[in-house]
Amino acid sequence: MKKFVLALIVLTLSLLAACGNEEEGNAEGSKTVKVGVSGGDTRTWDYIAEIAKDQGLEVELVKFNDYVQPNIALAEGEIDANAFQTISYFDEFKADQNLDLEAIASTVIAPMGLYSKKHKALEDLPDGATIALPNEGTNFGRALLLLQEAGLITLTDDFEGIGAEDKIKENPKNLKIEAVAAGNTPRFLDDVDASIINNNFAVEAELALDEALFHESATAKPYINIIAAQTGDADRPELQQLVEIYHSEDVEKFIIDTYKGSSIPTFVSLEELLNYKDSWK
């Protein structure tokens, strides 16, 4: 009899636990997606989270302080997606770390610009003008590509995003390149004819994008930012929903109105995004 009563108690407790779990699941109602971001400015993702919540999708932002951990966390399954990096950085990082990740959508570009205190227009740059460039490998290559896009130089056929001055094939204005730390590029504006400045440092120096002699546009494909996920997860319904929200007209307008050119919505197709190396040719 005692064994029967004990079994009955165990069965009852099991049923109650099961009911509790079922109620918890029903209470949640919506699916949750963890998105890793880096840096303190999450205004766009906060806005996306509001829209997603109305559509039954909870977006939980997981914040990181560097450009390494978001990809490691994604590879280890601690988050479902991340959004903080350019496609070229992503490809280089995942190859170096042997991570099984893939880009699933484009987001924005934070345009690098060519600024000057001495000249008002691109055509005013004299022969032999000195241009300050950020000296880090990928940033230096990005700056060279910007000069090519501006029509000031031509790069060698084997240019692949990273390089030094030996990647300059043609330099008709005999521009002189001065490589400096990226954070110092705004400070060199008094000493050079022009300086190529990363967007974040330009913002810190209170340089508006429309002050630039020339700046990147949505055509600078290697430097488009992305949403990344684990390989094979691109078709997950909740991730597809997330991409659809990001690429909506509402979010596009929010980014344009909020960032006023310092962040440009760049919603290209996945095929175009993945073939960014074509722009180096």
Coordinates of C-alpha atoms in Angstrom, one line a residue:
M1 CA 0.0 0.0 0.0
K2 CA 2.8 2.4 0.9
K3 CA 4.5 1.7 -2.4
F4 CA 1.3 2.5 -4.2
V5 CA 0.9 5.8 -2.4
L6 CA 4.5 6.7 -3.0
A7 CA 4.1 6.0 -6.7
L8 CA 0.9 8.0 -6.8
I9 CA 2.7 11.0 -5.3
V10 CA 5.6 10.8 -7.7
L11 CA 3.2 10.6 -10.6
T12 CA 1.2 13.6 -9.4
L13 CA 4.3 15.7 -8.9
S14 CA 5.5 14.8 -12.4
L15 CA 2.2 15.8 -13.9
L16 CA 2.3 19.1 -12.0
A17 CA 5.8 19.8 -13.2
A18 CA 4.8 19.0 -16.8
C19 CA 1.8 21.4 -16.5
G20 CA 4.0 24.0 -15.1
N21 CA 6.4 23.8 -18.0
E22 CA 3.6 23.9 -20.5
E23 CA 2.2 27.0 -18.8
E24 CA 5.6 28.7 -18.9
G25 CA 5.9 28.0 -22.6
N26 CA 2.5 29.4 -23.3
A27 CA 3.2 32.4 -21.1
E28 CA 6.3 33.2 -23.2
G29 CA 4.2 33.1 -26.3
S30 CA 6.9 34.4 -28.7
K31 CA 10.2 33.1 -29.9
T32 CA 13.4 34.7 -28.7
V33 CA 16.5 35.6 -30.8
K34 CA 19.7 36.6 -29.1
V35 CA 21.7 39.1 -31.2
G36 CA 25.3 40.0 -30.4
V37 CA 26.3 43.6 -30.9
S38 CA 29.5 45.6 -30.1
G39 CA 29.6 49.2 -28.9
G40 CA 27.2 51.3 -27.0
D41 CA 25.0 52.7 -29.7
T42 CA 22.1 50.2 -30.1
R43 CA 19.4 52.7 -31.2
T44 CA 18.7 50.9 -34.5
W45 CA 18.5 47.5 -32.8
D46 CA 16.3 48.9 -30.0
Y47 CA 13.9 50.1 -32.7
I48 CA 14.0 46.8 -34.4
A49 CA 13.3 45.0 -31.1
E50 CA 10.1 47.1 -30.7
I51 CA 8.8 46.2 -34.1
A52 CA 9.7 42.5 -33.6
K53 CA 7.9 42.4 -30.3
D54 CA 4.7 43.5 -32.0
Q55 CA 5.2 40.6 -34.5
G56 CA 5.7 38.0 -31.7
L57 CA 9.5 37.9 -31.8
E58 CA 11.6 38.8 -28.8
V59 CA 15.0 40.3 -29.7
E60 CA 17.5 40.0 -26.8
L61 CA 20.6 42.1 -27.4
V62 CA 23.8 40.7 -26.0
K63 CA 26.4 43.4 -25.8
F64 CA 30.2 42.9 -26.3
N65 CA 33.1 45.4 -25.9
D66 CA 35.3 44.1 -28.7
Y67 CA 35.2 42.7 -32.2
V68 CA 36.3 39.2 -31.3
Q69 CA 33.9 37.8 -28.7
P70 CA 30.7 38.3 -30.8
N71 CA 31.9 35.8 -33.4
I72 CA 33.3 33.4 -30.8
A73 CA 30.0 33.5 -29.0
L74 CA 28.0 32.9 -32.2
A75 CA 30.2 29.9 -33.2
E76 CA 29.7 28.4 -29.7
G77 CA 25.9 28.8 -29.9
E78 CA 25.6 31.4 -27.1
I79 CA 23.8 33.7 -29.4
D80 CA 21.7 33.2 -32.5
A81 CA 23.2 36.0 -34.7
N82 CA 25.4 39.0 -34.5
A83 CA 25.6 42.4 -36.2
F84 CA 28.6 44.6 -35.8
Q85 CA 31.2 43.9 -38.6
T86 CA 31.9 44.4 -42.2
I87 CA 31.7 41.5 -44.7
S88 CA 35.5 41.8 -45.4
Y89 CA 36.4 41.7 -41.7
F90 CA 34.0 38.8 -41.2
D91 CA 35.5 36.7 -43.9
E92 CA 39.1 37.3 -42.7
F93 CA 38.2 36.6 -39.1
K94 CA 36.3 33.4 -39.6
A95 CA 39.0 32.1 -41.9
D96 CA 41.7 32.9 -39.3
Q97 CA 39.7 31.3 -36.5
N98 CA 38.2 28.5 -38.6
L99 CA 34.7 29.3 -37.6
D100 CA 31.6 27.8 -39.2
L101 CA 29.7 31.0 -39.8
E102 CA 27.9 32.7 -42.7
A103 CA 26.6 36.1 -43.6
I104 CA 22.8 36.2 -44.0
A105 CA 22.1 39.8 -44.8
S106 CA 23.5 43.3 -45.3
T107 CA 22.7 46.2 -42.9
V108 CA 24.5 49.5 -43.2
I109 CA 27.8 51.1 -44.1
A110 CA 29.6 53.7 -41.9
P111 CA 31.3 55.7 -44.6
M112 CA 35.0 56.6 -44.5
G113 CA 35.6 60.0 -45.9
L114 CA 38.4 62.2 -47.4
Y115 CA 38.4 65.5 -45.4
S116 CA 40.4 68.7 -45.8
K117 CA 40.8 72.1 -44.1
K118 CA 42.8 73.5 -47.0
H119 CA 40.7 72.6 -50.0
K120 CA 37.0 72.9 -50.7
A121 CA 36.6 70.4 -53.4
L122 CA 38.2 67.2 -54.7
E123 CA 39.4 68.9 -57.9
D124 CA 41.2 71.5 -55.8
L125 CA 43.8 69.0 -54.6
P126 CA 47.1 70.0 -56.2
D127 CA 49.7 67.8 -57.8
G128 CA 51.9 66.4 -55.1
A129 CA 49.3 66.8 -52.4
T130 CA 49.9 65.0 -49.1
I131 CA 47.2 62.6 -48.0
A132 CA 47.1 61.1 -44.5
L133 CA 45.8 57.5 -44.4
P134 CA 45.2 55.2 -41.4
N135 CA 48.2 52.9 -41.2
E136 CA 46.4 49.6 -40.1
G137 CA 46.4 47.0 -42.9
T138 CA 42.7 46.7 -43.6
N139 CA 42.0 50.4 -43.0
F140 CA 45.0 51.4 -45.2
G141 CA 43.6 49.2 -48.0
R142 CA 40.1 50.6 -47.5
A143 CA 41.6 54.2 -47.8
L144 CA 43.4 53.2 -51.0
L145 CA 40.1 51.9 -52.4
L146 CA 38.4 55.2 -51.5
L147 CA 41.1 57.1 -53.4
Q148 CA 40.5 54.9 -56.4
E149 CA 36.8 55.4 -56.2
A150 CA 37.4 59.1 -56.1
G151 CA 39.4 58.8 -59.3
L152 CA 42.7 59.9 -57.8
I153 CA 44.6 56.6 -58.2
T154 CA 44.4 53.2 -59.8
L155 CA 45.2 50.1 -57.8
T156 CA 47.1 47.0 -59.0
D157 CA 45.2 44.0 -60.4
D158 CA 46.1 41.8 -57.4
F159 CA 44.8 44.3 -54.8
E160 CA 42.6 42.4 -52.3
G161 CA 41.7 44.9 -49.7
I162 CA 44.9 45.0 -47.7
G163 CA 48.0 46.6 -48.9
A164 CA 50.7 49.3 -48.9
E165 CA 51.7 51.9 -51.4
D166 CA 53.1 49.2 -53.7
K167 CA 49.4 48.5 -54.5
I168 CA 49.1 51.8 -56.3
K169 CA 49.4 51.2 -60.0
E170 CA 48.8 54.7 -61.3
N171 CA 49.1 58.0 -59.4
P172 CA 48.6 60.8 -61.9
K173 CA 48.6 63.6 -59.4
N174 CA 51.7 62.2 -57.6
L175 CA 49.9 62.1 -54.3
K176 CA 52.2 61.7 -51.3
I177 CA 50.9 59.2 -48.8
E178 CA 51.5 59.7 -45.0
A179 CA 50.4 56.7 -42.9
V180 CA 49.3 57.5 -39.4
A181 CA 47.4 55.9 -36.6
A182 CA 43.7 55.8 -37.5
G183 CA 42.8 57.8 -34.4
N184 CA 45.2 60.5 -35.3
T185 CA 43.9 61.1 -38.9
P186 CA 41.6 64.1 -37.8
R187 CA 44.5 65.7 -36.0
F188 CA 46.6 65.7 -39.2
L189 CA 44.1 68.0 -41.0
D190 CA 46.2 71.0 -40.1
D191 CA 49.4 69.5 -41.5
V192 CA 48.3 67.7 -44.7
D193 CA 46.3 68.6 -47.8
A194 CA 43.6 66.0 -46.9
S195 CA 43.1 63.1 -44.5
I196 CA 41.1 59.9 -44.9
I197 CA 39.2 59.4 -41.7
N198 CA 37.1 56.4 -40.4
N199 CA 33.5 57.3 -39.6
N200 CA 33.8 56.9 -35.9
F201 CA 36.8 59.2 -35.6
A202 CA 35.1 61.7 -37.9
V203 CA 32.0 61.8 -35.6
E204 CA 34.3 62.2 -32.5
A205 CA 36.0 65.1 -34.3
E206 CA 32.6 66.6 -35.1
L207 CA 33.2 66.3 -38.8
A208 CA 29.9 66.1 -40.7
L209 CA 29.8 63.7 -43.6
D210 CA 28.8 66.4 -46.0
E211 CA 32.0 68.2 -45.2
A212 CA 34.0 65.5 -46.8
L213 CA 35.6 66.1 -50.3
F214 CA 34.6 62.5 -51.0
H215 CA 33.2 59.6 -49.1
E216 CA 32.2 56.0 -49.4
S217 CA 28.7 55.2 -50.6
A218 CA 26.6 52.1 -50.6
T219 CA 28.8 50.9 -53.5
A220 CA 31.8 50.2 -51.2
K221 CA 30.7 46.6 -50.9
P222 CA 33.7 45.2 -48.8
Y223 CA 32.8 47.6 -46.0
I224 CA 29.0 46.9 -45.8
N225 CA 28.1 45.6 -42.4
I226 CA 26.3 42.3 -42.0
I227 CA 24.1 40.1 -39.9
A228 CA 25.9 36.8 -39.3
A229 CA 24.7 33.4 -38.1
Q230 CA 26.0 29.8 -37.8
T231 CA 26.3 28.1 -41.2
G232 CA 23.0 26.5 -42.1
D233 CA 20.9 28.8 -40.0
A234 CA 20.1 31.3 -42.7
D235 CA 16.6 29.8 -43.3
R236 CA 15.5 29.7 -39.7
P237 CA 12.1 31.5 -39.7
E238 CA 13.0 33.8 -36.8
L239 CA 16.2 34.9 -38.4
Q240 CA 14.5 35.5 -41.8
Q241 CA 11.9 37.5 -39.9
L242 CA 14.7 39.5 -38.3
V243 CA 16.2 40.3 -41.7
E244 CA 12.9 41.2 -43.1
I245 CA 12.3 43.7 -40.3
Y246 CA 15.8 45.2 -40.7
H247 CA 15.3 45.7 -44.5
S248 CA 11.8 47.3 -44.0
E249 CA 11.1 50.9 -45.1
D250 CA 10.4 51.8 -41.4
V251 CA 13.9 50.8 -40.3
E252 CA 15.5 52.4 -43.4
K253 CA 13.8 55.7 -42.6
F254 CA 14.8 55.4 -38.9
I255 CA 18.5 55.0 -39.8
I256 CA 18.4 57.9 -42.2
D257 CA 16.6 60.2 -39.9
T258 CA 18.7 59.2 -36.8
Y259 CA 22.2 59.0 -38.2
K260 CA 22.0 61.7 -40.9
G261 CA 24.5 60.0 -43.2
S262 CA 27.0 58.7 -40.7
S263 CA 25.3 55.3 -41.1
I264 CA 23.8 54.5 -44.6
P265 CA 21.2 51.7 -45.0
T266 CA 22.7 49.3 -47.6
F267 CA 20.2 46.6 -48.3
V268 CA 21.9 44.6 -51.1
S269 CA 21.1 41.1 -52.1
L270 CA 23.0 38.3 -50.4
E271 CA 24.6 37.3 -53.8
E272 CA 25.9 40.9 -54.3
L273 CA 27.1 41.0 -50.7
L274 CA 29.1 37.8 -51.0
N275 CA 30.7 38.8 -54.3
Y276 CA 32.2 42.0 -52.8
K277 CA 35.7 41.1 -54.0
D278 CA 34.5 42.0 -57.5
S279 CA 34.7 45.6 -56.6
W280 CA 38.5 45.3 -56.1
K281 CA 39.0 44.4 -59.8

